[in-house]
Short mmCIF file of C-alpha atoms and ligand atoms in Angstrom, two decimals:
data_model
loop_
_atom_site.label_atom_id
_atom_site.label_comp_id
_atom_site.label_asym_id
_atom_site.label_seq_id
_atom_site.Cartn_x
_atom_site.Cartn_y
_atom_site.Cartn_z
CA MET Q 1 -34.73 76.05 51.89
CA LYS Q 2 -36.47 72.97 50.72
CA ILE Q 3 -35.85 71.82 47.24
CA THR Q 4 -37.85 69.13 45.70
CA ILE Q 5 -36.98 67.64 42.32
CA ALA Q 6 -39.94 65.82 40.37
CA GLY Q 7 -38.62 62.91 38.31
CA THR Q 8 -35.61 60.76 38.82
CA GLY Q 9 -34.56 60.28 35.28
CA TYR Q 10 -31.20 61.37 34.01
CA VAL Q 11 -31.86 65.14 34.49
CA GLY Q 12 -33.59 65.02 37.75
CA LEU Q 13 -31.38 62.43 39.50
CA VAL Q 14 -28.24 64.01 38.40
CA THR Q 15 -29.36 67.40 39.34
CA GLY Q 16 -30.71 66.47 42.58
CA VAL Q 17 -27.79 64.53 43.58
CA CYS Q 18 -25.15 67.18 42.51
CA LEU Q 19 -27.17 69.90 44.46
CA ALA Q 20 -27.15 67.83 47.52
CA ASP Q 21 -23.40 67.43 47.13
CA VAL Q 22 -23.07 71.19 47.31
CA GLY Q 23 -24.87 71.34 50.55
CA HIS Q 24 -28.58 71.75 49.72
CA THR Q 25 -31.27 69.68 51.21
CA ILE Q 26 -32.84 67.95 48.47
CA THR Q 27 -35.94 65.66 48.11
CA CYS Q 28 -36.17 63.71 44.96
CA PHE Q 29 -39.69 62.59 43.91
CA ASP Q 30 -40.95 59.83 41.56
CA ILE Q 31 -44.18 57.93 41.18
CA ASP Q 32 -42.23 54.87 40.61
CA GLU Q 33 -41.99 53.25 44.10
CA ARG Q 34 -39.45 50.52 42.91
CA LYS Q 35 -37.03 52.97 41.58
CA ILE Q 36 -37.33 54.94 44.88
CA GLN Q 37 -36.68 52.01 46.86
CA GLU Q 38 -33.74 51.20 44.87
CA LEU Q 39 -32.37 54.83 45.23
CA ASN Q 40 -33.08 54.62 48.98
CA GLY Q 41 -30.67 51.61 49.05
CA GLY Q 42 -28.14 53.64 47.23
CA LYS Q 43 -28.51 51.98 43.76
CA SER Q 44 -29.06 54.14 40.66
CA PRO Q 45 -31.65 52.89 38.12
CA ILE Q 46 -29.56 54.29 35.32
CA TYR Q 47 -25.77 53.80 34.57
CA GLU Q 48 -23.72 56.80 34.87
CA PRO Q 49 -20.05 56.96 35.98
CA GLY Q 50 -19.66 58.15 39.60
CA LEU Q 51 -23.54 58.52 40.24
CA GLU Q 52 -24.00 55.82 42.85
CA ASP Q 53 -20.98 56.89 44.97
CA LEU Q 54 -22.51 60.33 45.07
CA ILE Q 55 -25.97 58.97 45.95
CA THR Q 56 -24.68 57.05 48.83
CA LYS Q 57 -22.53 59.79 50.09
CA ASN Q 58 -25.25 62.40 50.24
CA LEU Q 59 -27.79 59.71 51.61
CA GLU Q 60 -25.41 59.19 54.40
CA ALA Q 61 -24.92 62.94 54.95
CA LYS Q 62 -28.89 63.12 55.29
CA ARG Q 63 -29.01 65.82 52.51
CA LEU Q 64 -30.56 63.73 49.75
CA HIS Q 65 -33.98 61.94 50.23
CA PHE Q 66 -36.11 59.85 47.92
CA THR Q 67 -39.83 59.51 48.40
CA SER Q 68 -42.83 58.36 46.32
CA GLU Q 69 -45.15 60.26 48.77
CA PRO Q 70 -46.04 63.52 47.08
CA GLU Q 71 -47.41 65.09 50.35
CA GLN Q 72 -43.69 64.53 51.81
CA ALA Q 73 -42.20 65.98 48.47
CA TYR Q 74 -44.27 68.89 47.66
CA ALA Q 75 -46.35 70.11 50.77
CA ASP Q 76 -43.59 72.51 52.30
CA ALA Q 77 -41.19 72.72 49.51
CA ASP Q 78 -39.91 76.36 48.60
CA CYS Q 79 -38.67 75.39 45.20
CA ILE Q 80 -39.86 72.46 43.02
CA PHE Q 81 -37.85 71.33 39.93
CA ILE Q 82 -39.91 69.54 37.21
CA ALA Q 83 -37.49 67.20 35.55
CA VAL Q 84 -39.79 64.59 33.99
CA GLY Q 85 -39.47 63.20 30.40
CA THR Q 86 -40.75 64.81 27.22
CA PRO Q 87 -40.49 62.00 24.88
CA GLU Q 88 -41.27 62.22 21.17
CA ASN Q 89 -44.89 61.84 19.77
CA GLU Q 90 -45.67 60.01 16.69
CA ASP Q 91 -45.85 63.22 14.78
CA GLY Q 92 -42.38 64.47 16.19
CA SER Q 93 -43.81 66.68 18.62
CA ALA Q 94 -42.88 66.62 22.29
CA ASN Q 95 -45.17 64.75 24.48
CA LEU Q 96 -45.94 66.98 27.40
CA SER Q 97 -48.37 64.82 29.34
CA TYR Q 98 -45.72 63.79 32.10
CA VAL Q 99 -44.84 67.45 32.65
CA GLU Q 100 -48.52 68.23 32.77
CA GLN Q 101 -49.20 65.37 35.22
CA ALA Q 102 -46.35 66.46 37.46
CA ALA Q 103 -47.75 70.14 37.56
CA ILE Q 104 -51.26 68.96 38.47
CA MET Q 105 -49.93 66.76 41.05
CA ILE Q 106 -47.79 69.53 42.56
CA SER Q 107 -51.01 71.75 42.47
CA GLU Q 108 -52.69 69.40 44.78
CA TYR Q 109 -50.18 69.51 47.57
CA ILE Q 110 -48.62 73.11 47.68
CA HIS Q 111 -50.03 75.32 50.35
CA LYS Q 112 -47.65 78.13 50.36
CA ASP Q 113 -45.74 80.49 47.81
CA THR Q 114 -43.73 78.18 45.61
CA VAL Q 115 -41.26 78.59 42.81
CA ILE Q 116 -41.69 76.02 40.05
CA VAL Q 117 -38.70 75.51 37.87
CA VAL Q 118 -39.15 73.62 34.53
CA LYS Q 119 -36.08 71.58 33.69
CA SER Q 120 -37.53 69.32 31.29
CA THR Q 121 -36.94 70.15 27.59
CA VAL Q 122 -40.28 71.92 26.70
CA PRO Q 123 -41.37 73.91 23.62
CA VAL Q 124 -41.61 77.44 23.74
CA GLY Q 125 -44.93 78.59 25.67
CA THR Q 126 -44.97 75.42 27.87
CA ASN Q 127 -43.90 77.30 31.05
CA GLU Q 128 -46.71 79.59 30.71
CA ARG Q 129 -48.98 76.64 30.22
CA ILE Q 130 -47.70 74.92 33.40
CA ALA Q 131 -47.97 78.32 35.21
CA ARG Q 132 -51.79 78.31 34.23
CA ILE Q 133 -52.19 74.59 35.07
CA ILE Q 134 -50.96 75.30 38.75
CA LYS Q 135 -52.54 78.65 39.15
CA GLU Q 136 -55.91 77.51 38.33
CA ARG Q 137 -55.96 74.82 40.95
CA VAL Q 138 -54.16 76.42 43.97
CA ASP Q 139 -55.54 78.81 46.41
CA PRO Q 140 -55.49 82.21 44.73
CA SER Q 141 -53.71 83.68 47.91
CA ILE Q 142 -50.71 81.58 47.07
CA ASN Q 143 -47.94 83.15 44.87
CA ILE Q 144 -46.69 80.82 42.22
CA GLU Q 145 -43.54 81.68 40.09
CA VAL Q 146 -42.65 79.46 37.16
CA ALA Q 147 -39.00 79.66 35.87
CA SER Q 148 -37.49 77.95 32.79
CA ASN Q 149 -34.22 76.28 33.77
CA PRO Q 150 -33.06 74.22 30.90
CA GLU Q 151 -30.42 71.36 31.24
CA PHE Q 152 -27.12 71.01 29.17
CA LEU Q 153 -25.62 67.65 30.69
CA ARG Q 154 -24.53 64.85 28.62
CA GLU Q 155 -25.13 61.21 29.45
CA GLY Q 156 -21.99 59.39 30.40
CA SER Q 157 -20.44 62.61 31.88
CA ALA Q 158 -23.47 63.89 33.58
CA ILE Q 159 -21.87 64.50 36.88
CA HIS Q 160 -18.81 66.20 35.55
CA ASP Q 161 -21.14 68.45 33.23
CA THR Q 162 -23.36 69.43 36.03
CA PHE Q 163 -20.13 70.46 38.21
CA ASN Q 164 -18.34 72.03 35.08
CA GLY Q 165 -21.19 73.43 32.99
CA ASP Q 166 -20.50 76.43 30.57
CA ARG Q 167 -23.43 78.17 31.69
CA ILE Q 168 -26.75 78.03 33.75
CA VAL Q 169 -29.80 79.47 31.89
CA ILE Q 170 -32.54 80.93 34.16
CA GLY Q 171 -35.65 82.29 32.36
CA THR Q 172 -37.98 84.22 34.74
CA GLU Q 173 -39.98 87.39 34.67
CA SER Q 174 -39.36 87.78 38.33
CA GLN Q 175 -36.21 89.25 39.92
CA GLU Q 176 -36.67 87.42 43.17
CA THR Q 177 -37.17 84.02 41.43
CA ALA Q 178 -33.99 84.70 39.53
CA GLN Q 179 -32.05 85.67 42.73
CA LEU Q 180 -33.43 82.56 44.34
CA LEU Q 181 -32.16 80.34 41.39
CA ARG Q 182 -29.05 82.05 41.54
CA SER Q 183 -28.57 81.19 45.23
CA ILE Q 184 -29.02 77.65 44.53
CA TYR Q 185 -26.57 77.55 41.72
CA GLU Q 186 -23.94 79.80 43.41
CA PRO Q 187 -21.75 77.08 44.73
CA LEU Q 188 -21.27 75.50 41.26
CA ASN Q 189 -19.59 78.68 40.26
CA ILE Q 190 -20.85 78.67 36.80
CA PRO Q 191 -21.66 81.62 34.58
CA ILE Q 192 -25.34 82.28 34.79
CA VAL Q 193 -27.51 83.77 31.82
CA THR Q 194 -30.85 85.29 32.88
CA THR Q 195 -33.43 85.75 30.14
CA ASP Q 196 -37.14 85.78 29.85
CA ILE Q 197 -38.98 82.48 29.94
CA ARG Q 198 -39.63 81.91 26.10
CA SER Q 199 -35.96 82.73 25.22
CA ALA Q 200 -34.80 80.25 27.99
CA GLU Q 201 -36.93 77.45 26.54
CA MET Q 202 -35.58 78.43 22.88
CA ILE Q 203 -32.04 78.29 24.07
CA LYS Q 204 -32.28 74.66 24.96
CA TYR Q 205 -33.63 73.68 21.67
CA ALA Q 206 -31.48 75.97 19.72
CA SER Q 207 -28.29 74.55 21.43
CA ASN Q 208 -29.13 71.00 20.80
CA ALA Q 209 -30.20 71.79 17.12
CA PHE Q 210 -27.10 73.63 16.64
CA LEU Q 211 -24.97 70.80 17.96
CA ALA Q 212 -26.95 68.43 15.90
CA THR Q 213 -26.28 70.64 12.91
CA LYS Q 214 -22.55 70.40 13.37
CA ILE Q 215 -22.70 66.60 13.43
CA SER Q 216 -24.77 66.49 10.16
CA PHE Q 217 -22.59 68.93 8.62
CA ILE Q 218 -19.38 67.13 9.33
CA ASN Q 219 -21.06 63.94 8.22
CA GLU Q 220 -21.93 65.28 4.89
CA ILE Q 221 -18.30 66.72 4.50
CA ALA Q 222 -17.08 63.00 5.23
CA ASN Q 223 -19.55 61.77 2.65
CA LEU Q 224 -18.02 64.30 0.13
CA CYS Q 225 -14.53 63.31 1.39
CA GLU Q 226 -15.18 59.54 0.36
CA LYS Q 227 -16.09 60.83 -3.17
CA THR Q 228 -13.18 63.13 -3.58
CA GLY Q 229 -10.44 61.35 -1.91
CA ALA Q 230 -9.90 63.77 1.19
CA ASN Q 231 -9.62 62.31 4.65
CA ILE Q 232 -12.30 63.55 7.21
CA GLU Q 233 -9.97 63.22 10.23
CA GLU Q 234 -7.47 65.61 8.67
CA VAL Q 235 -10.22 67.92 7.39
CA ALA Q 236 -11.88 68.14 11.03
CA GLU Q 237 -8.45 68.73 12.71
CA GLY Q 238 -7.88 71.57 10.27
CA MET Q 239 -11.23 73.25 10.89
CA GLY Q 240 -11.30 72.80 14.49
CA TYR Q 241 -8.31 74.99 14.99
CA ASP Q 242 -10.40 77.99 13.86
CA LYS Q 243 -11.71 79.23 17.29
CA ARG Q 244 -14.83 80.49 15.50
CA ILE Q 245 -15.56 76.79 14.41
CA GLY Q 246 -14.31 74.89 17.56
CA ASN Q 247 -12.93 71.57 17.50
CA GLN Q 248 -15.68 69.88 19.28
CA PHE Q 249 -18.68 67.95 17.71
CA LEU Q 250 -16.80 67.56 14.43
CA ARG Q 251 -16.39 63.65 14.82
CA ALA Q 252 -18.00 62.21 11.69
CA GLY Q 253 -19.67 58.89 12.25
CA ILE Q 254 -23.01 57.08 11.70
CA GLY Q 255 -25.44 59.75 13.05
CA TYR Q 256 -26.31 61.15 16.26
CA GLY Q 257 -28.69 58.95 18.43
CA GLY Q 258 -29.77 59.01 22.09
CA SER Q 259 -32.70 60.55 23.84
CA CYS Q 260 -32.00 64.21 23.00
CA PHE Q 261 -30.86 65.25 19.75
CA PRO Q 262 -33.14 62.97 17.50
CA LYS Q 263 -36.34 64.15 19.58
CA ASP Q 264 -35.45 67.58 20.17
CA THR Q 265 -34.58 68.48 16.56
CA LYS Q 266 -37.88 66.80 15.51
CA ALA Q 267 -39.72 68.78 18.35
CA LEU Q 268 -38.19 72.29 17.20
CA ASN Q 269 -39.09 71.32 13.60
CA TYR Q 270 -42.66 70.65 14.62
CA LEU Q 271 -42.71 73.84 16.59
CA ALA Q 272 -41.55 75.80 13.60
CA LYS Q 273 -44.33 74.23 11.56
CA GLN Q 274 -46.84 75.37 14.16
CA TYR Q 275 -45.78 78.76 13.35
CA ASP Q 276 -45.75 78.25 9.59
CA PHE Q 277 -41.92 78.62 9.55
CA ASP Q 278 -40.06 76.42 7.13
CA PHE Q 279 -36.89 75.55 9.07
CA ARG Q 280 -34.92 74.38 6.04
CA ILE Q 281 -31.43 73.77 7.79
CA LEU Q 282 -33.22 71.77 10.47
CA GLU Q 283 -35.03 69.61 8.32
CA SER Q 284 -31.71 68.71 6.20
CA VAL Q 285 -30.17 67.98 9.59
CA ILE Q 286 -32.71 65.47 10.37
CA ASN Q 287 -32.75 63.81 6.79
CA VAL Q 288 -28.85 63.72 6.80
CA ASN Q 289 -28.90 61.82 9.96
CA LYS Q 290 -31.58 59.35 8.73
CA TYR Q 291 -29.34 58.65 6.10
CA GLN Q 292 -26.23 58.48 7.98
CA LYS Q 293 -27.54 55.77 10.16
CA ASP Q 294 -27.90 53.38 7.31
CA LYS Q 295 -24.77 54.15 5.83
CA LEU Q 296 -22.43 51.46 7.41
CA PHE Q 297 -24.97 48.72 6.51
CA LEU Q 298 -25.26 50.06 2.87
CA LYS Q 299 -21.54 49.79 2.50
CA ALA Q 300 -21.60 46.27 3.78
CA LYS Q 301 -24.53 45.63 1.48
CA GLU Q 302 -22.86 46.91 -1.63
CA LEU Q 303 -19.66 44.50 -1.04
CA PHE Q 304 -21.65 41.43 0.18
CA GLN Q 305 -25.04 41.68 -1.54
CA ASP Q 306 -26.00 38.54 0.21
CA PHE Q 307 -25.71 38.13 4.08
CA THR Q 308 -27.46 34.71 4.21
CA GLY Q 309 -25.43 32.62 6.91
CA LYS Q 310 -22.78 35.06 7.15
CA LYS Q 311 -21.33 35.55 10.55
CA VAL Q 312 -21.77 39.25 11.25
CA THR Q 313 -20.43 40.97 14.44
CA VAL Q 314 -21.90 44.35 15.85
CA LEU Q 315 -19.51 45.80 18.51
CA GLY Q 316 -21.03 48.61 20.63
CA LEU Q 317 -24.72 48.86 21.17
CA ALA Q 318 -25.28 51.87 23.26
CA PHE Q 319 -25.73 55.21 21.27
CA LYS Q 320 -22.43 56.29 22.62
CA PRO Q 321 -19.81 55.15 25.19
CA ASN Q 322 -20.17 55.31 29.04
CA THR Q 323 -24.03 54.78 28.92
CA ASP Q 324 -26.46 51.73 28.72
CA ASP Q 325 -28.77 53.94 26.76
CA ILE Q 326 -29.87 52.29 23.42
CA ARG Q 327 -32.57 54.98 22.53
CA GLU Q 328 -32.07 55.85 18.84
CA ALA Q 329 -28.85 53.96 18.77
CA PRO Q 330 -27.49 53.28 15.30
CA SER Q 331 -26.68 49.67 16.43
CA ILE Q 332 -30.52 48.73 16.58
CA ASP Q 333 -30.94 50.02 12.97
CA ILE Q 334 -28.13 47.89 11.75
CA ILE Q 335 -29.20 44.80 13.57
CA GLU Q 336 -32.57 44.94 12.04
CA SER Q 337 -31.21 45.41 8.50
CA LEU Q 338 -29.04 42.40 9.30
CA LEU Q 339 -31.78 40.40 10.53
CA LYS Q 340 -33.73 41.15 7.44
CA GLU Q 341 -30.82 39.80 5.33
CA ASN Q 342 -30.77 36.56 7.42
CA ALA Q 343 -27.26 37.18 8.78
CA GLN Q 344 -26.09 35.33 11.96
CA ILE Q 345 -25.52 38.01 14.25
CA THR Q 346 -23.23 38.36 17.52
CA VAL Q 347 -23.16 41.64 19.54
CA PHE Q 348 -20.88 42.92 22.34
CA ASP Q 349 -21.41 46.09 24.39
CA PRO Q 350 -19.64 46.47 28.03
CA ILE Q 351 -22.95 47.80 29.56
CA ALA Q 352 -25.86 47.95 27.31
CA MET Q 353 -26.10 44.33 26.44
CA GLY Q 354 -29.08 43.70 28.70
CA ASN Q 355 -31.12 46.50 27.06
CA VAL Q 356 -30.36 45.00 23.74
CA GLU Q 357 -31.44 41.63 24.75
CA GLU Q 358 -34.80 42.69 25.92
CA LEU Q 359 -35.48 43.85 22.19
CA PHE Q 360 -33.99 41.05 20.25
CA HIS Q 361 -34.13 38.09 22.73
CA ASP Q 362 -32.52 34.73 21.12
CA LYS Q 363 -32.71 36.39 17.36
CA ILE Q 364 -29.06 37.19 17.89
CA ASN Q 365 -25.86 36.10 19.88
CA TYR Q 366 -24.35 38.06 22.69
CA ALA Q 367 -20.78 37.79 23.47
CA ASN Q 368 -18.75 38.17 26.70
CA SER Q 369 -16.11 40.34 25.31
CA ALA Q 370 -15.20 42.09 22.22
CA LEU Q 371 -12.69 39.62 21.48
CA GLU Q 372 -14.91 36.72 21.89
CA ALA Q 373 -17.44 38.47 19.61
CA ILE Q 374 -15.18 38.62 16.73
CA GLN Q 375 -14.09 34.99 16.54
CA GLU Q 376 -14.80 33.47 13.23
CA ALA Q 377 -16.76 36.39 11.98
CA ASP Q 378 -17.02 37.22 8.14
CA MET Q 379 -17.40 40.89 8.88
CA VAL Q 380 -17.45 43.24 11.81
CA PHE Q 381 -19.33 46.48 12.30
CA ILE Q 382 -17.69 49.13 14.83
CA VAL Q 383 -20.72 50.95 16.07
CA THR Q 384 -19.83 52.52 19.32
CA GLU Q 385 -16.39 53.73 20.31
CA TRP Q 386 -16.23 52.22 23.76
CA ARG Q 387 -12.52 51.92 25.20
CA GLU Q 388 -12.98 48.12 25.60
CA ILE Q 389 -13.75 48.06 21.93
CA LYS Q 390 -10.98 50.35 20.68
CA GLU Q 391 -8.41 48.34 22.80
CA LEU Q 392 -8.80 45.44 20.18
CA THR Q 393 -5.83 45.67 17.88
CA LEU Q 394 -6.41 45.21 14.21
CA ALA Q 395 -3.79 42.37 14.34
CA GLN Q 396 -6.40 40.79 16.80
CA TYR Q 397 -9.12 41.16 14.17
CA LYS Q 398 -6.86 39.56 11.71
CA GLU Q 399 -5.94 36.55 13.74
CA SER Q 400 -9.44 36.00 14.95
CA MET Q 401 -11.88 36.70 12.15
CA ALA Q 402 -12.73 34.10 9.32
CA GLN Q 403 -12.22 36.86 6.91
CA PRO Q 404 -10.94 40.24 7.96
CA VAL Q 405 -13.54 42.82 6.87
CA ILE Q 406 -14.27 45.66 9.15
CA PHE Q 407 -17.07 48.42 8.68
CA ASP Q 408 -15.81 51.06 11.26
CA GLY Q 409 -18.51 53.71 11.89
CA ARG Q 410 -16.17 55.64 14.35
CA ASN Q 411 -12.87 55.63 12.55
CA CYS Q 412 -11.11 53.96 15.40
CA TYR Q 413 -8.08 52.59 13.48
CA PRO Q 414 -5.44 54.35 11.24
CA LEU Q 415 -5.74 53.43 7.55
CA HIS Q 416 -2.05 52.50 7.24
CA GLU Q 417 -2.37 49.63 9.84
CA ALA Q 418 -5.15 48.01 8.20
CA LYS Q 419 -3.26 48.33 4.86
CA GLU Q 420 -0.32 46.69 6.45
CA LEU Q 421 -2.11 43.99 7.87
CA GLY Q 422 -4.17 43.20 4.57
CA ILE Q 423 -7.47 43.91 6.39
CA GLN Q 424 -10.55 45.21 4.21
CA TYR Q 425 -11.44 48.36 6.15
CA TYR Q 426 -14.34 50.56 5.47
CA SER Q 427 -14.65 53.83 7.68
CA ILE Q 428 -16.36 57.18 7.50
CA GLY Q 429 -15.07 59.94 5.26
CA ARG Q 430 -11.73 58.00 4.50
CA LYS Q 431 -10.51 55.97 1.63
CA PRO Q 432 -11.53 52.44 1.83
CA VAL Q 433 -8.79 49.88 2.52
CA GLU Q 434 -9.26 47.11 0.08
C1 UGA H 501 -26.83 66.11 24.30
C2 UGA H 501 -26.07 67.39 24.52
O1 UGA H 501 -24.70 67.18 24.26
C3 UGA H 501 -26.32 67.88 25.91
O2 UGA H 501 -25.84 69.25 25.99
C4 UGA H 501 -27.84 68.05 26.40
O3 UGA H 501 -28.06 68.40 27.59
C5 UGA H 501 -28.40 66.68 26.00
O4 UGA H 501 -28.33 66.23 24.80
C6 UGA H 501 -30.00 66.79 26.35
O5 UGA H 501 -30.64 67.41 25.66
O6 UGA H 501 -30.20 66.19 27.32
P1 UGA H 501 -26.27 63.29 24.89
O7 UGA H 501 -27.40 63.06 24.01
O8 UGA H 501 -26.09 62.91 25.96
O9 UGA H 501 -26.17 65.04 25.15
O10 UGA H 501 -24.93 63.13 24.16
P2 UGA H 501 -23.91 63.81 23.08
O11 UGA H 501 -22.55 63.61 23.72
O12 UGA H 501 -24.07 65.22 22.80
O13 UGA H 501 -24.01 62.86 21.74
C7 UGA H 501 -25.14 62.84 21.12
C8 UGA H 501 -25.00 62.03 19.85
O14 UGA H 501 -24.08 62.73 18.95
C9 UGA H 501 -24.15 60.83 20.00
O15 UGA H 501 -24.91 59.68 19.24
C10 UGA H 501 -22.69 60.96 19.42
O16 UGA H 501 -22.31 59.71 19.16
C11 UGA H 501 -22.88 61.91 18.42
N1 UGA H 501 -21.75 62.69 18.13
C12 UGA H 501 -21.39 63.59 19.08
C13 UGA H 501 -21.19 62.60 16.85
O17 UGA H 501 -21.72 61.91 16.14
N2 UGA H 501 -20.18 63.44 16.70
C14 UGA H 501 -19.63 64.32 17.54
O18 UGA H 501 -18.76 64.84 17.30
C15 UGA H 501 -20.42 64.52 18.89
#
């Protein structure tokens, strides 16, 4: 069976590489020739632990191919996965132009019965639209089946998530298509849920919206803990033992970022509005997150009022550890707020520094290590909980900073240590140490 994946972003590339690794012959297609050249040389355009090794291994085994020639990718494919981006439009809706362009291109090249699998996160009803786009364009004697197969991998642990997923969702009206997809995924040995197409599309949005809700909920509990004197770490632990609640996604912080939760919550809310449905919980989740992202800066503003000439360090720039992705990262909002206040900013991130430099150029300083970044600082913001950042001890902050004041958005240190060392330490959902 010849399988082609359209799009070599996070989802497409990781899916393609992992399916090749379990023995399928995979062609990954992208219109970006430079990216394809890099991939053919074994170089990944995204930072993802373990990905380059798997690319090289499967290129050598000749199970994995990269091309920017649509003829080569689509003409004799049995199954084509569409895994291109669906970024956010200005009004919050999902931008479907890349998915549609991929569908149009595919229809120009296929000349036999083909199964089209939509992996991109798309609003309910889009798979049907894709089916129409292709069927209108191909020879009517060709049978086209479209299936929804949403993705649940996380950046930073994408390979692990693909091989150890909790479930695979297949939305199709055709038994044969379901069977074909089952056979593709069988080597992964992961439970498979088969649904109708619209439900599969909804499962993806509902899952991300639910996880975002958990985060906004725990952030609000943290905010209330700050007012009442409770400790969010202890509260979350106590809640997490309840199996109905679960202990994951209860880490309070400075809001969810990245390329998925922010855009998917907004797109689901937009979809609800299209159906005249007032999705009250989701709207609150989105608003709580907006507030939470400003929270660390507002704490600092309350304390310092004037940042002019203050040496401020921002530790961690990626939206979470193990990725270079800075999309919707709280660090960007914090840096922008600090720049408006005329602070002298130094930043450090183990991987994402280049991406931030493209945004801020010489408006801020870039350090080579977390330790270098905090030297002589008047205050430090801890924004991403990278191992390299958590390894700094509070004693090192105390020794290195001009004035030991820490705003920790990820609760990296115990309160008693800060107290013992005489560090002013403001974290999330815990008592301030002053
Ligand atoms: C998320 C989902 O977890 C995946 O299942 C989904 O496939 C993916 O979106 C997607 O739609 O493609 P991802 O955005 O890579 O994955 O990252 P997560 O690990 O889920 O973290 C998202 C954000 O939530 C981060 O900013 C993280 O710091 C924040 N978070 C997460 C918290 O603030 N607290 C937590 O307890 C967990």
